[in-house]
Amino acid sequence: IQLTQSPSLLSASVGDRVTLSCKGSQNINNYLAWYQQKLGEAPKLLIYNTNSLQTGIPSRFSGSGSGTDYTLTISSLQPEDVATYFCYQYNNGWTFGGGTKLELK
Amino acid sequence: EVQILETGGGLVKPGGSLRLSCATSGFNFNDYFMNWVRQAPGKGLEWVAQIRNKNYNYATYYAESLEGRVTISRDDSKSSVYLQVSSLRAEDTAIYYCTRKGVDWGQGVMVTVSS
């Protein structure tokens, strides 16, 4: 399964509602996770099984979707959210999307 | 506290081999599947391999792009997982991460393939 993330680069302001997209080449059956990776750090799991928030992750992060189309939403962007975000499917093999780089406007 | 530490990286000539190690603590290693994921400089994440636990007969899975050149193994007595990579190419240059079920990650180990 191939994952396509869009946009590849997103500029937004503090307080904005931000939406990142991840589209699979096949049905992912909700086996979709989202990771945040800051420069020089290992990825951090934010969301698993489409919409389950990992322990310790702020509630401004949420996930949704079904079938082939999935979304990560940040309800109110904070400066510390500047990072690259990757989606990851584990329904059929294991695949990462190409990433969305989120920067402050 | 879960701790994951990868070692064994470095500079390797094309065609060479490398064995990466991942030592873990803070959880019952025997219960978990373990994965290796890599990231080429400035690029995205690429899943490399998975090894399941004893309950699943230590089944192994590999990325198609690497199959035949990589071997994942584990030693439950040492709470450690390993990745052997052979016939190394420049495009294998990457940070290699060890991860427990995609939840906990090590800081990664750099592998550079260059003459």
Short mmCIF file of C-alpha atoms in Angstrom, two decimals:
data_model
loop_
_atom_site.label_atom_id
_atom_site.label_comp_id
_atom_site.label_asym_id
_atom_site.label_seq_id
_atom_site.Cartn_x
_atom_site.Cartn_y
_atom_site.Cartn_z
CA ILE A 1 0.00 0.00 0.00
CA GLN A 2 1.37 3.42 -0.94
CA LEU A 3 0.56 6.50 1.12
CA THR A 4 0.40 10.00 -0.34
CA GLN A 5 0.47 12.94 2.05
CA SER A 6 -0.65 16.42 1.20
CA PRO A 7 0.40 19.10 1.25
CA SER A 8 4.12 18.42 1.40
CA LEU A 9 4.65 21.84 2.99
CA LEU A 10 2.16 23.76 5.07
CA SER A 11 2.56 27.24 6.52
CA ALA A 12 0.15 28.29 9.24
CA SER A 13 -0.15 30.77 12.08
CA VAL A 14 -0.31 30.14 15.80
CA GLY A 15 -3.90 29.40 16.73
CA ASP A 16 -4.87 28.14 13.27
CA ARG A 17 -6.78 24.95 12.74
CA VAL A 18 -4.53 22.76 10.61
CA THR A 19 -5.51 19.72 8.56
CA LEU A 20 -3.07 17.22 7.08
CA SER A 21 -4.13 14.58 4.60
CA CYS A 22 -3.00 11.02 3.96
CA LYS A 23 -4.38 8.94 1.11
CA GLY A 24 -3.77 5.26 0.62
CA SER A 25 -3.58 3.38 -2.67
CA GLN A 26 -5.85 0.75 -1.13
CA ASN A 27 -8.25 0.43 1.76
CA ILE A 28 -6.30 0.81 5.02
CA ASN A 29 -9.14 -0.43 7.27
CA ASN A 30 -8.34 2.24 9.86
CA TYR A 31 -4.90 0.77 10.59
CA LEU A 32 -3.40 4.21 10.27
CA ALA A 33 -1.10 6.09 12.62
CA TRP A 34 0.39 9.57 12.69
CA TYR A 35 3.88 10.52 13.81
CA GLN A 36 5.48 13.85 14.59
CA GLN A 37 9.18 14.26 13.96
CA LYS A 38 11.11 17.33 15.04
CA LEU A 39 14.49 18.13 13.59
CA GLY A 40 17.16 15.81 14.92
CA GLU A 41 14.75 13.70 16.93
CA ALA A 42 13.15 10.29 16.61
CA PRO A 43 9.51 10.14 15.50
CA LYS A 44 6.85 10.42 18.18
CA LEU A 45 3.57 8.53 17.93
CA LEU A 46 0.58 10.88 18.09
CA ILE A 47 -2.40 8.87 16.86
CA TYR A 48 -2.98 5.17 16.23
CA ASN A 49 -5.88 3.21 14.77
CA THR A 50 -6.99 6.36 12.93
CA ASN A 51 -8.31 8.28 15.93
CA SER A 52 -6.85 6.95 19.19
CA LEU A 53 -4.72 9.54 20.96
CA GLN A 54 -1.43 8.19 22.30
CA THR A 55 -0.91 8.71 26.02
CA GLY A 56 0.58 12.09 26.80
CA ILE A 57 -0.29 13.71 23.48
CA PRO A 58 -2.21 17.01 23.76
CA SER A 59 -5.89 16.86 22.92
CA ARG A 60 -5.49 19.48 20.19
CA PHE A 61 -4.31 16.59 18.01
CA SER A 62 -7.01 14.39 16.52
CA GLY A 63 -7.33 11.89 13.71
CA SER A 64 -10.16 10.80 11.48
CA GLY A 65 -10.86 8.95 8.30
CA SER A 66 -11.80 5.66 6.78
CA GLY A 67 -11.14 3.55 3.73
CA THR A 68 -8.32 5.21 1.84
CA ASP A 69 -8.57 8.77 3.20
CA TYR A 70 -7.30 9.94 6.57
CA THR A 71 -6.74 13.27 8.28
CA LEU A 72 -4.71 14.63 11.15
CA THR A 73 -6.10 17.81 12.64
CA ILE A 74 -4.43 20.23 15.01
CA SER A 75 -7.22 22.32 16.47
CA SER A 76 -5.09 25.29 17.51
CA LEU A 77 -1.53 25.35 16.23
CA GLN A 78 1.18 25.95 18.83
CA PRO A 79 4.80 26.96 18.15
CA GLU A 80 6.02 23.60 19.45
CA ASP A 81 4.00 21.83 16.74
CA VAL A 82 6.49 22.87 14.06
CA ALA A 83 7.67 19.51 12.76
CA THR A 84 7.27 17.02 9.95
CA TYR A 85 4.26 14.72 10.21
CA PHE A 86 4.17 11.22 8.77
CA CYS A 87 1.25 8.88 8.36
CA TYR A 88 1.87 5.12 8.63
CA GLN A 89 -0.28 2.18 7.61
CA TYR A 90 -0.08 -1.28 9.12
CA ASN A 91 -3.05 -2.93 7.46
CA ASN A 92 -1.12 -4.60 4.66
CA GLY A 93 2.59 -4.56 5.30
CA TRP A 94 3.98 -1.40 6.79
CA THR A 95 4.35 1.89 4.90
CA PHE A 96 5.03 5.51 5.70
CA GLY A 97 3.77 8.47 3.80
CA GLY A 98 6.23 11.00 2.41
CA GLY A 99 5.53 13.54 5.14
CA THR A 100 4.09 17.02 5.56
CA LYS A 101 6.41 19.70 6.83
CA LEU A 102 4.54 22.15 9.03
CA GLU A 103 6.02 25.58 9.57
CA LEU A 104 4.88 28.84 11.15
CA LYS A 105 3.75 31.61 8.88
CA GLU B 1 10.86 3.77 31.81
CA VAL B 2 11.27 2.26 28.36
CA GLN B 3 14.78 2.62 27.01
CA ILE B 4 15.97 1.69 23.54
CA LEU B 5 19.58 2.07 22.42
CA GLU B 6 20.90 1.32 18.98
CA THR B 7 24.58 0.68 18.37
CA GLY B 8 26.81 -0.62 15.63
CA GLY B 9 26.58 2.12 13.04
CA GLY B 10 29.46 3.77 11.27
CA LEU B 11 31.20 4.19 7.95
CA VAL B 12 31.16 1.16 5.68
CA LYS B 13 32.50 0.67 2.16
CA PRO B 14 30.08 -0.26 -0.62
CA GLY B 15 29.59 -3.99 -0.70
CA GLY B 16 30.34 -4.33 2.99
CA SER B 17 28.18 -5.59 5.81
CA LEU B 18 27.06 -4.27 9.16
CA ARG B 19 25.27 -5.62 12.20
CA LEU B 20 23.19 -3.18 14.16
CA SER B 21 22.18 -3.92 17.73
CA CYS B 22 19.27 -2.60 19.73
CA ALA B 23 19.31 -3.04 23.49
CA THR B 24 16.08 -2.45 25.37
CA SER B 25 14.87 -2.20 28.95
CA GLY B 26 11.84 -1.09 30.90
CA PHE B 27 9.29 -3.47 29.39
CA ASN B 28 8.72 -7.18 28.95
CA PHE B 29 10.68 -7.62 25.72
CA ASN B 30 9.33 -11.14 25.18
CA ASP B 31 5.82 -9.77 24.66
CA TYR B 32 6.56 -7.41 21.82
CA PHE B 33 7.13 -7.30 18.10
CA MET B 34 10.17 -5.20 17.23
CA ASN B 35 10.84 -3.16 14.11
CA TRP B 36 13.66 -1.41 12.35
CA VAL B 37 12.91 1.80 10.46
CA ARG B 38 15.41 3.92 8.56
CA GLN B 39 15.63 7.48 7.36
CA ALA B 40 18.01 8.67 4.68
CA PRO B 41 19.42 12.17 5.20
CA GLY B 42 16.72 14.76 4.59
CA LYS B 43 14.24 12.09 3.52
CA GLY B 44 11.20 10.35 4.93
CA LEU B 45 10.82 7.23 7.03
CA GLU B 46 11.13 3.75 5.56
CA TRP B 47 10.05 0.61 7.39
CA VAL B 48 12.81 -2.00 7.11
CA ALA B 49 11.94 -5.14 9.05
CA GLN B 50 9.84 -6.69 11.80
CA ILE B 51 10.39 -9.66 14.05
CA ARG B 52 7.50 -11.07 16.05
CA ASN B 53 7.72 -12.72 19.43
CA LYS B 54 7.87 -16.37 20.46
CA ASN B 55 4.08 -16.69 20.37
CA TYR B 56 4.31 -16.00 16.65
CA ASN B 57 7.32 -18.26 16.14
CA TYR B 58 9.64 -15.27 15.74
CA ALA B 59 8.22 -14.63 12.27
CA THR B 60 10.17 -12.07 10.27
CA TYR B 61 9.09 -9.61 7.60
CA TYR B 62 11.17 -7.39 5.35
CA ALA B 63 10.71 -4.41 3.08
CA GLU B 64 10.73 -5.55 -0.52
CA SER B 65 13.45 -3.02 -1.36
CA LEU B 66 15.82 -4.73 1.08
CA GLU B 67 14.75 -8.36 0.99
CA GLY B 68 17.67 -10.70 0.56
CA ARG B 69 20.15 -8.22 2.04
CA VAL B 70 18.80 -7.86 5.56
CA THR B 71 18.22 -10.23 8.43
CA ILE B 72 16.45 -9.32 11.63
CA SER B 73 16.93 -11.42 14.73
CA ARG B 74 16.35 -11.18 18.46
CA ASP B 75 17.72 -12.51 21.71
CA ASP B 76 14.99 -12.50 24.33
CA SER B 77 17.50 -13.35 27.07
CA LYS B 78 19.25 -10.06 26.34
CA SER B 79 16.13 -8.03 25.47
CA SER B 80 17.86 -7.16 22.24
CA VAL B 81 17.12 -7.12 18.55
CA TYR B 82 19.60 -7.08 15.69
CA LEU B 83 19.73 -6.09 12.05
CA GLN B 84 22.31 -7.55 9.71
CA VAL B 85 22.65 -5.66 6.45
CA SER B 86 24.87 -6.92 3.65
CA SER B 87 25.92 -5.81 0.17
CA LEU B 88 25.62 -2.24 1.38
CA ARG B 89 25.03 0.51 -1.17
CA ALA B 90 25.23 4.29 -1.00
CA GLU B 91 21.44 4.43 -0.84
CA ASP B 92 21.52 2.47 2.43
CA THR B 93 23.06 5.53 4.08
CA ALA B 94 20.55 6.45 6.76
CA ILE B 95 19.73 6.70 10.41
CA TYR B 96 18.45 3.30 11.50
CA TYR B 97 15.88 3.32 14.29
CA CYS B 98 14.76 0.45 16.47
CA THR B 99 11.18 0.69 17.66
CA ARG B 100 8.88 -1.22 19.95
CA LYS B 101 5.59 -1.60 18.18
CA GLY B 102 6.02 1.87 16.67
CA VAL B 103 5.40 3.43 20.07
CA ASP B 104 8.83 3.71 21.64
CA TRP B 105 11.88 4.55 19.56
CA GLY B 106 15.58 4.73 20.10
CA GLN B 107 17.54 7.78 19.04
CA GLY B 108 18.84 5.93 16.03
CA VAL B 109 22.25 4.98 14.73
CA MET B 110 23.87 6.44 11.63
CA VAL B 111 25.09 4.17 8.86
CA THR B 112 27.16 5.77 6.11
CA VAL B 113 28.05 3.78 3.03
CA SER B 114 30.90 5.41 1.16
CA SER B 115 34.26 4.55 -0.32
#
